[in-house]
Amino acid sequence: MEEILFDFISKYISINEDEKNAILSLNLFHSVKKGTILLKEGQRSRDNYFVLKGCIRTYYIIDGEEKTTAFYTELDALTPHCVTNNTPSDYFISCVEDSIILISDADVGMEINSKFPKFDTMCRILSEELLAKERVDFDEFKTSSPEQRYLNLIKNRPDLIQRVPQHQLASYLGIKPQSLSRIRARIFEKKN
């Protein structure tokens, strides 16, 4: 898992052995079981997440129904809004699969950035990339039909089709599971 992390970091900055050892000494790696809730609505947190292996999701519970808003898989980072705003969380974060996640808080980030300023540069670039990606994803969601959303999911994140329960996928697409079944059937008929 360490090499996966260091390969990812090397896409942004070069790091030496001292920097690698400093990261490893922080004990950020956590094995988390499927179904584990990492953050609950109303809970305060200072934790940031980086998925090395597995899948986590964010969701709200509205009128007793889960509304999935995002999935994070290998090499995806998540800083919950409650961390940056220092407020209670509006949503839940849970593990869809057994996962290996880096979990750090602002103090760890400041410690690393003060010792190794180039990590601050990497974090800024990564934040800009994530913000741009989220904007594109949001615009695509708002301007497409449920069937187009599903086709985009097949094109851009096909792994989710096999990894995520259908009811969570349907919620993510903004539809009911029955509608997702009908969309899948229509697409299958068109192909044959």
PDB file of N, CA and C in Angstrom, residues 51 54-59 66-78 92-97 130 133-134 137 153 157 159-161 163-174 180:
ATOM      1  N   VAL A  51      -8.405   7.204  -0.194  1.00  0.00           N
ATOM      2  CA  VAL A  51      -8.658   5.777  -0.399  1.00  0.00           C
ATOM      3  C   VAL A  51      -7.486   5.156  -1.164  1.00  0.00           C
ATOM      4  N   GLY A  54     -10.349   0.044  -2.030  1.00  0.00           N
ATOM      5  CA  GLY A  54     -11.712  -0.057  -1.569  1.00  0.00           C
ATOM      6  C   GLY A  54     -12.590   1.059  -2.087  1.00  0.00           C
ATOM      7  N   CYS A  55     -13.720   1.238  -1.401  1.00  0.00           N
ATOM      8  CA  CYS A  55     -14.718   2.219  -1.828  1.00  0.00           C
ATOM      9  C   CYS A  55     -15.447   2.753  -0.602  1.00  0.00           C
ATOM     10  N   ILE A  56     -15.567   4.072  -0.530  1.00  0.00           N
ATOM     11  CA  ILE A  56     -16.383   4.720   0.489  1.00  0.00           C
ATOM     12  C   ILE A  56     -17.404   5.607  -0.220  1.00  0.00           C
ATOM     13  N   ARG A  57     -18.460   5.952   0.490  1.00  0.00           N
ATOM     14  CA  ARG A  57     -19.478   6.813  -0.110  1.00  0.00           C
ATOM     15  C   ARG A  57     -19.947   7.857   0.885  1.00  0.00           C
ATOM     16  N   THR A  58     -20.467   8.933   0.343  1.00  0.00           N
ATOM     17  CA  THR A  58     -21.125   9.948   1.154  1.00  0.00           C
ATOM     18  C   THR A  58     -22.619   9.863   0.860  1.00  0.00           C
ATOM     19  N   TYR A  59     -23.421  10.064   1.915  1.00  0.00           N
ATOM     20  CA  TYR A  59     -24.866  10.024   1.721  1.00  0.00           C
ATOM     21  C   TYR A  59     -25.567  10.799   2.833  1.00  0.00           C
ATOM     22  N   GLU A  66     -31.849   6.853   2.264  1.00  0.00           N
ATOM     23  CA  GLU A  66     -30.469   7.228   1.956  1.00  0.00           C
ATOM     24  C   GLU A  66     -30.383   7.841   0.564  1.00  0.00           C
ATOM     25  N   LYS A  67     -29.681   8.961   0.470  1.00  0.00           N
ATOM     26  CA  LYS A  67     -29.434   9.650  -0.804  1.00  0.00           C
ATOM     27  C   LYS A  67     -27.920   9.733  -0.998  1.00  0.00           C
ATOM     28  N   THR A  68     -27.398   8.837  -1.833  1.00  0.00           N
ATOM     29  CA  THR A  68     -25.957   8.783  -2.077  1.00  0.00           C
ATOM     30  C   THR A  68     -25.542   9.935  -2.984  1.00  0.00           C
ATOM     31  N   THR A  69     -24.491  10.643  -2.570  1.00  0.00           N
ATOM     32  CA  THR A  69     -24.029  11.785  -3.358  1.00  0.00           C
ATOM     33  C   THR A  69     -22.683  11.557  -4.029  1.00  0.00           C
ATOM     34  N   ALA A  70     -21.882  10.613  -3.533  1.00  0.00           N
ATOM     35  CA  ALA A  70     -20.569  10.385  -4.154  1.00  0.00           C
ATOM     36  C   ALA A  70     -19.996   9.054  -3.714  1.00  0.00           C
ATOM     37  N   PHE A  71     -19.157   8.503  -4.594  1.00  0.00           N
ATOM     38  CA  PHE A  71     -18.350   7.329  -4.291  1.00  0.00           C
ATOM     39  C   PHE A  71     -16.892   7.708  -4.449  1.00  0.00           C
ATOM     40  N   TYR A  72     -16.068   7.232  -3.541  1.00  0.00           N
ATOM     41  CA  TYR A  72     -14.628   7.485  -3.585  1.00  0.00           C
ATOM     42  C   TYR A  72     -13.930   6.132  -3.620  1.00  0.00           C
ATOM     43  N   THR A  73     -13.141   5.925  -4.660  1.00  0.00           N
ATOM     44  CA  THR A  73     -12.418   4.665  -4.821  1.00  0.00           C
ATOM     45  C   THR A  73     -10.922   4.949  -4.863  1.00  0.00           C
ATOM     46  N   GLU A  74     -10.147   3.976  -5.276  1.00  0.00           N
ATOM     47  CA  GLU A  74      -8.691   4.065  -5.238  1.00  0.00           C
ATOM     48  C   GLU A  74      -8.174   5.417  -5.748  1.00  0.00           C
ATOM     49  N   LEU A  75      -7.333   6.014  -4.922  1.00  0.00           N
ATOM     50  CA  LEU A  75      -6.638   7.280  -5.175  1.00  0.00           C
ATOM     51  C   LEU A  75      -7.560   8.497  -5.182  1.00  0.00           C
ATOM     52  N   ASP A  76      -8.739   8.370  -4.564  1.00  0.00           N
ATOM     53  CA  ASP A  76      -9.638   9.512  -4.387  1.00  0.00           C
ATOM     54  C   ASP A  76      -9.461  10.066  -2.977  1.00  0.00           C
ATOM     55  N   ALA A  77      -9.512  11.384  -2.883  1.00  0.00           N
ATOM     56  CA  ALA A  77      -9.389  12.068  -1.597  1.00  0.00           C
ATOM     57  C   ALA A  77     -10.720  12.721  -1.241  1.00  0.00           C
ATOM     58  N   LEU A  78     -10.986  12.794   0.055  1.00  0.00           N
ATOM     59  CA  LEU A  78     -12.211  13.413   0.546  1.00  0.00           C
ATOM     60  C   LEU A  78     -11.909  14.194   1.814  1.00  0.00           C
ATOM     61  N   PHE A  92     -23.364  11.430   6.040  1.00  0.00           N
ATOM     62  CA  PHE A  92     -22.648  10.255   6.522  1.00  0.00           C
ATOM     63  C   PHE A  92     -21.558   9.888   5.523  1.00  0.00           C
ATOM     64  N   ILE A  93     -20.512   9.233   6.021  1.00  0.00           N
ATOM     65  CA  ILE A  93     -19.496   8.611   5.171  1.00  0.00           C
ATOM     66  C   ILE A  93     -19.354   7.178   5.667  1.00  0.00           C
ATOM     67  N   SER A  94     -19.480   6.224   4.746  1.00  0.00           N
ATOM     68  CA  SER A  94     -19.341   4.819   5.143  1.00  0.00           C
ATOM     69  C   SER A  94     -18.582   4.032   4.083  1.00  0.00           C
ATOM     70  N   CYS A  95     -18.123   2.853   4.489  1.00  0.00           N
ATOM     71  CA  CYS A  95     -17.362   1.972   3.597  1.00  0.00           C
ATOM     72  C   CYS A  95     -18.309   1.046   2.844  1.00  0.00           C
ATOM     73  N   VAL A  96     -18.223   1.085   1.530  1.00  0.00           N
ATOM     74  CA  VAL A  96     -19.004   0.202   0.676  1.00  0.00           C
ATOM     75  C   VAL A  96     -18.318  -1.163   0.598  1.00  0.00           C
ATOM     76  N   GLU A  97     -17.003  -1.166   0.721  1.00  0.00           N
ATOM     77  CA  GLU A  97     -16.188  -2.382   0.672  1.00  0.00           C
ATOM     78  C   GLU A  97     -15.190  -2.342   1.817  1.00  0.00           C
ATOM     79  N   LEU A 130      -9.514  18.516  -7.864  1.00  0.00           N
ATOM     80  CA  LEU A 130     -10.750  17.957  -7.318  1.00  0.00           C
ATOM     81  C   LEU A 130     -11.918  18.921  -7.493  1.00  0.00           C
ATOM     82  N   LYS A 133     -12.992  18.837 -11.125  1.00  0.00           N
ATOM     83  CA  LYS A 133     -13.680  17.573 -11.421  1.00  0.00           C
ATOM     84  C   LYS A 133     -15.094  17.591 -10.851  1.00  0.00           C
ATOM     85  N   GLU A 134     -15.237  18.058  -9.620  1.00  0.00           N
ATOM     86  CA  GLU A 134     -16.569  18.113  -9.011  1.00  0.00           C
ATOM     87  C   GLU A 134     -17.496  19.045  -9.783  1.00  0.00           C
ATOM     88  N   ASP A 137     -18.587  17.167 -12.895  1.00  0.00           N
ATOM     89  CA  ASP A 137     -19.537  16.120 -12.504  1.00  0.00           C
ATOM     90  C   ASP A 137     -20.906  16.707 -12.169  1.00  0.00           C
ATOM     91  N   LEU A 153     -21.853   6.910 -16.312  1.00  0.00           N
ATOM     92  CA  LEU A 153     -21.254   6.101 -15.254  1.00  0.00           C
ATOM     93  C   LEU A 153     -20.547   4.879 -15.849  1.00  0.00           C
ATOM     94  N   ARG A 157     -16.847   5.455 -14.970  1.00  0.00           N
ATOM     95  CA  ARG A 157     -16.550   4.714 -13.740  1.00  0.00           C
ATOM     96  C   ARG A 157     -17.162   3.325 -13.785  1.00  0.00           C
ATOM     97  N   ASP A 159     -16.202   0.471 -13.016  1.00  0.00           N
ATOM     98  CA  ASP A 159     -15.956  -0.390 -11.844  1.00  0.00           C
ATOM     99  C   ASP A 159     -17.085  -0.308 -10.825  1.00  0.00           C
ATOM    100  N   LEU A 160     -17.735   0.847 -10.729  1.00  0.00           N
ATOM    101  CA  LEU A 160     -18.794   1.015  -9.740  1.00  0.00           C
ATOM    102  C   LEU A 160     -19.980   0.092 -10.008  1.00  0.00           C
ATOM    103  N   ILE A 161     -20.225  -0.230 -11.274  1.00  0.00           N
ATOM    104  CA  ILE A 161     -21.364  -1.081 -11.630  1.00  0.00           C
ATOM    105  C   ILE A 161     -21.263  -2.421 -10.906  1.00  0.00           C
ATOM    106  N   ARG A 163     -19.135  -3.019  -8.198  1.00  0.00           N
ATOM    107  CA  ARG A 163     -18.691  -2.888  -6.814  1.00  0.00           C
ATOM    108  C   ARG A 163     -19.757  -2.386  -5.856  1.00  0.00           C
ATOM    109  N   VAL A 164     -20.739  -1.675  -6.372  1.00  0.00           N
ATOM    110  CA  VAL A 164     -21.686  -0.953  -5.522  1.00  0.00           C
ATOM    111  C   VAL A 164     -23.074  -1.585  -5.631  1.00  0.00           C
ATOM    112  N   PRO A 165     -23.776  -1.765  -4.509  1.00  0.00           N
ATOM    113  CA  PRO A 165     -25.143  -2.310  -4.564  1.00  0.00           C
ATOM    114  C   PRO A 165     -26.043  -1.446  -5.453  1.00  0.00           C
ATOM    115  N   GLN A 166     -26.970  -2.102  -6.146  1.00  0.00           N
ATOM    116  CA  GLN A 166     -27.832  -1.409  -7.105  1.00  0.00           C
ATOM    117  C   GLN A 166     -28.624  -0.268  -6.464  1.00  0.00           C
ATOM    118  N   HIS A 167     -29.117  -0.454  -5.234  1.00  0.00           N
ATOM    119  CA  HIS A 167     -29.913   0.617  -4.616  1.00  0.00           C
ATOM    120  C   HIS A 167     -29.062   1.861  -4.347  1.00  0.00           C
ATOM    121  N   GLN A 168     -27.765   1.675  -4.054  1.00  0.00           N
ATOM    122  CA  GLN A 168     -26.880   2.823  -3.854  1.00  0.00           C
ATOM    123  C   GLN A 168     -26.562   3.498  -5.189  1.00  0.00           C
ATOM    124  N   LEU A 169     -26.358   2.695  -6.239  1.00  0.00           N
ATOM    125  CA  LEU A 169     -26.127   3.265  -7.574  1.00  0.00           C
ATOM    126  C   LEU A 169     -27.339   4.077  -8.019  1.00  0.00           C
ATOM    127  N   ALA A 170     -28.521   3.509  -7.824  1.00  0.00           N
ATOM    128  CA  ALA A 170     -29.745   4.210  -8.219  1.00  0.00           C
ATOM    129  C   ALA A 170     -29.859   5.538  -7.481  1.00  0.00           C
ATOM    130  N   SER A 171     -29.615   5.520  -6.194  1.00  0.00           N
ATOM    131  CA  SER A 171     -29.673   6.745  -5.398  1.00  0.00           C
ATOM    132  C   SER A 171     -28.675   7.773  -5.912  1.00  0.00           C
ATOM    133  N   TYR A 172     -27.469   7.327  -6.216  1.00  0.00           N
ATOM    134  CA  TYR A 172     -26.417   8.197  -6.757  1.00  0.00           C
ATOM    135  C   TYR A 172     -26.859   8.837  -8.075  1.00  0.00           C
ATOM    136  N   LEU A 173     -27.590   8.072  -8.892  1.00  0.00           N
ATOM    137  CA  LEU A 173     -28.068   8.572 -10.185  1.00  0.00           C
ATOM    138  C   LEU A 173     -29.335   9.411 -10.056  1.00  0.00           C
ATOM    139  N   GLY A 174     -29.897   9.461  -8.831  1.00  0.00           N
ATOM    140  CA  GLY A 174     -31.093  10.262  -8.589  1.00  0.00           C
ATOM    141  C   GLY A 174     -32.380   9.581  -9.006  1.00  0.00           C
ATOM    142  N   LEU A 180     -33.708   2.141 -12.391  1.00  0.00           N
ATOM    143  CA  LEU A 180     -32.393   1.695 -12.852  1.00  0.00           C
ATOM    144  C   LEU A 180     -32.513   0.365 -13.583  1.00  0.00           C
TER     145      LEU A 180
END
